[in-house]
Coordinates of N, CA and C in Angstrom, one line a residue:
M295 N 10.5 -8.5 4.4 CA 10.0 -8.6 2.8 C 11.4 -6.5 3.1
N296 N 11.8 -7.2 1.5 CA 12.6 -6.5 1.2 C 12.4 -5.7 0.1
Q297 N 12.7 -4.4 -0.6 CA 12.4 -3.5 -1.4 C 11.9 -4.0 -2.5
F298 N 13.1 -5.1 -3.0 CA 12.5 -5.8 -4.3 C 11.5 -6.6 -4.3
D299 N 11.1 -6.9 -3.0 CA 10.1 -8.2 -3.3 C 9.0 -7.1 -3.3
R300 N 9.3 -6.1 -2.4 CA 7.8 -4.9 -2.4 C 7.3 -5.0 -4.0
K301 N 8.4 -4.4 -5.0 CA 8.0 -3.8 -6.0 C 7.8 -5.1 -7.1
E302 N 8.3 -6.1 -6.5 CA 7.8 -7.5 -7.5 C 6.2 -7.9 -6.9
D303 N 6.1 -7.6 -5.7 CA 4.7 -7.8 -5.4 C 3.5 -6.5 -6.3
A304 N 4.1 -5.5 -6.2 CA 3.5 -4.5 -6.8 C 3.0 -4.7 -8.2
V305 N 4.2 -5.2 -9.6 CA 3.9 -5.7 -10.6 C 3.3 -6.5 -10.9
R306 N 3.0 -7.8 -9.9 CA 2.3 -9.1 -9.8 C 1.0 -8.3 -10.0
R307 N 0.4 -7.7 -9.0 CA -0.6 -7.0 -8.9 C -1.5 -6.5 -10.0
L308 N -0.5 -5.3 -10.7 CA -1.1 -4.6 -11.8 C -1.0 -5.5 -12.6
L309 N 0.0 -6.6 -12.9 CA -0.4 -7.2 -14.5 C -1.9 -8.2 -13.7
D310 N -1.7 -9.2 -13.0 CA -3.1 -9.8 -12.1 C -4.5 -9.5 -12.3
D311 N -4.9 -8.2 -12.2 CA -5.9 -7.6 -13.0 C -6.3 -8.0 -14.3
G312 N -5.8 -7.7 -14.9 CA -6.3 -8.1 -16.1 C -6.4 -7.2 -17.0
T313 N -6.5 -6.0 -16.4 CA -6.3 -4.8 -17.3 C -5.1 -4.5 -17.6
P314 N -4.8 -4.0 -18.8 CA -3.5 -3.4 -19.4 C -3.6 -2.1 -18.0
P315 N -2.5 -1.8 -17.4 CA -2.4 -0.1 -16.9 C -2.3 0.8 -18.2
A316 N -3.2 2.2 -17.7 CA -3.2 3.0 -18.8 C -2.1 3.7 -19.0
V317 N -1.6 3.9 -20.6 CA -0.4 4.7 -20.7 C -0.9 5.8 -21.8
P318 N -0.2 6.7 -21.6 CA -0.2 8.1 -21.6 C -0.3 8.2 -23.3
A319 N -1.2 8.8 -23.8 CA -1.4 8.8 -25.3 C -0.2 9.7 -25.8
E320 N 0.6 10.3 -25.5 CA 2.2 11.2 -25.8 C 2.9 10.3 -26.0
L321 N 2.6 8.7 -25.3 CA 4.0 8.2 -25.0 C 4.5 7.7 -26.3
Y322 N 3.8 7.3 -27.0 CA 4.2 7.2 -28.2 C 4.7 7.7 -29.5
E323 N 4.1 9.2 -29.4 CA 4.7 10.2 -30.2 C 6.2 10.8 -29.3
N324 N 6.3 10.7 -28.8 CA 7.8 11.1 -28.1 C 8.6 9.4 -27.8
A325 N 8.2 8.1 -28.1 CA 9.5 7.2 -28.2 C 9.8 7.2 -29.4
V326 N 8.9 7.2 -30.9 CA 9.0 8.0 -31.8 C 10.1 9.1 -32.4
R327 N 9.7 10.1 -31.7 CA 10.7 11.3 -31.9 C 12.1 11.0 -31.3
R328 N 12.0 10.4 -30.3 CA 13.5 9.9 -29.5 C 14.0 9.3 -29.8
G329 N 13.3 8.1 -30.7 CA 14.3 7.1 -31.3 C 14.4 7.6 -33.0
G330 N 13.8 8.5 -33.1 CA 14.1 9.0 -34.5 C 16.0 9.3 -34.6
R331 N 15.4 10.8 -33.3 CA 16.8 11.7 -33.0 C 17.9 10.5 -32.4
M332 N 17.8 9.5 -31.7 CA 18.6 8.6 -31.8 C 19.2 7.7 -32.8
L333 N 18.4 7.3 -34.0 CA 18.8 7.2 -35.1 C 19.7 8.2 -36.4
R334 N 19.3 9.2 -35.8 CA 20.3 9.8 -37.0 C 21.3 10.6 -36.4
R335 N 21.6 10.5 -34.9 CA 22.8 10.7 -34.4 C 23.6 9.4 -34.6
R336 N 23.4 8.3 -34.6 CA 24.3 7.4 -35.0 C 24.6 7.3 -36.5
R337 N 23.7 7.6 -37.2 CA 23.9 7.9 -38.6 C 24.9 8.7 -38.8
A338 N 25.1 10.2 -37.9 CA 25.7 11.0 -38.5 C 27.4 10.8 -37.8
L339 N 27.2 9.7 -36.6 CA 28.3 9.5 -36.3 C 28.9 8.6 -36.4
R340 N 28.2 7.6 -37.2 CA 28.9 6.4 -38.2 C 29.2 7.1 -39.3
R341 N 28.9 8.1 -40.1 CA 29.2 8.6 -41.2 C 30.9 9.6 -40.5
L342 N 30.4 10.2 -39.5 CA 32.0 11.2 -39.1 C 33.1 10.2 -39.0
L343 N 32.4 9.5 -38.5 CA 34.2 8.2 -38.2 C 34.3 7.5 -39.4
W344 N 33.7 7.1 -40.7 CA 33.7 6.8 -41.8 C 35.1 7.6 -42.4
L345 N 34.5 9.4 -42.3 CA 35.3 10.2 -42.6 C 36.5 10.3 -42.2
L346 N 36.8 10.4 -41.2 CA 37.8 10.7 -40.3 C 39.0 9.4 -40.5
L347 N 38.6 8.0 -41.0 CA 39.0 7.2 -41.3 C 39.5 6.7 -42.7
L348 N 38.4 7.3 -43.8 CA 39.0 8.3 -44.8 C 40.4 8.7 -44.9
A349 N 40.0 10.0 -44.1 CA 41.0 11.0 -44.0 C 42.5 10.4 -43.3
A350 N 42.1 9.6 -43.1 CA 43.8 9.0 -41.9 C 44.2 8.3 -43.2
A351 N 43.5 7.3 -43.6 CA 43.9 6.9 -44.9 C 44.6 7.9 -45.8
V352 N 43.6 8.9 -46.4 CA 44.7 9.5 -47.3 C 45.7 10.2 -47.0
A353 N 45.6 10.7 -45.8 CA 47.1 11.4 -45.3 C 48.3 10.6 -45.1
F354 N 47.9 9.2 -44.8 CA 48.9 8.1 -45.0 C 49.6 7.6 -46.1
V355 N 48.2 7.5 -47.0 CA 49.2 7.6 -48.7 C 49.8 8.6 -49.1
V356 N 49.5 9.9 -48.9 CA 50.3 11.0 -49.0 C 51.7 11.2 -48.4
W357 N 51.9 10.6 -47.2 CA 52.8 11.0 -46.6 C 53.9 9.9 -46.9
A358 N 53.4 8.7 -47.2 CA 54.3 7.2 -47.9 C 54.9 7.9 -49.0
S359 N 54.2 8.4 -49.8 CA 54.0 8.9 -51.0 C 55.3 9.9 -51.1
I360 N 55.3 10.9 -50.6 CA 56.5 11.8 -50.2 C 57.3 11.3 -49.7
A361 N 57.9 10.6 -48.5 CA 58.8 9.9 -47.5 C 59.6 9.2 -47.8
Q362 N 58.5 8.1 -48.8 CA 59.3 6.8 -49.4 C 59.7 6.1 -47.9
P363 N 59.3 5.5 -46.9 CA 59.8 4.9 -45.7 C 60.4 3.6 -46.2
W364 N 59.8 3.2 -47.1 CA 60.9 1.7 -47.9 C 61.9 1.9 -48.6
V365 N 62.5 3.1 -48.7 CA 63.8 3.0 -49.6 C 64.5 3.5 -48.2
E366 N 65.7 3.3 -48.2 CA 67.1 2.9 -47.6 C 67.5 4.4 -47.8
P367 N 67.6 5.1 -46.7 CA 68.0 6.5 -46.7 C 70.4 6.5 -47.2
P368 N 70.2 7.0 -47.5 CA 71.5 7.9 -48.4 C 72.4 7.7 -47.4
S369 N 73.3 6.9 -47.2 CA 74.5 7.3 -46.3 C 75.0 8.8 -46.0
E370 N 75.2 8.5 -44.7 CA 75.5 10.1 -44.1 C 77.1 10.5 -44.2
T371 N 78.0 9.3 -44.5 CA 79.3 9.0 -44.7 C 79.7 8.7 -46.1
T372 N 80.8 8.9 -46.4 CA 81.4 8.4 -47.8 C 82.0 7.7 -47.0
P373 N 82.5 6.5 -48.2 CA 83.6 5.0 -48.0 C 84.6 5.4 -48.3
P374 N 85.6 4.8 -47.2 CA 86.3 5.0 -47.2 C 87.7 5.1 -48.7
L375 N 88.3 6.2 -49.1 CA 89.2 5.5 -50.8 C 89.7 4.8 -50.5
T376 N 90.8 3.7 -51.2 CA 91.4 2.7 -50.7 C 92.2 2.6 -52.4
N377 N 93.2 2.9 -52.0 CA 93.9 2.2 -53.1 C 94.1 3.0 -54.2
W378 N 94.7 4.7 -53.8 CA 94.6 5.8 -54.6 C 95.9 5.6 -55.6

């Protein structure tokens, strides 16, 4: 019998007794507190990511309006003069 089988047998014996195992009283409060903390962290992270995305979009728009990458740059050399 391996370790998995022993654990499974132990769980089956606990469940077959008919009475649920005793749960500590502070378990509910701890779970609610930790869950609330986790939700607040997720919400803060999501807001931070949206803020970073907005900042990147604003930076791109400012750069594009200043650099104007869609405009062809002026020629570096002058065209040759013919028929003078």
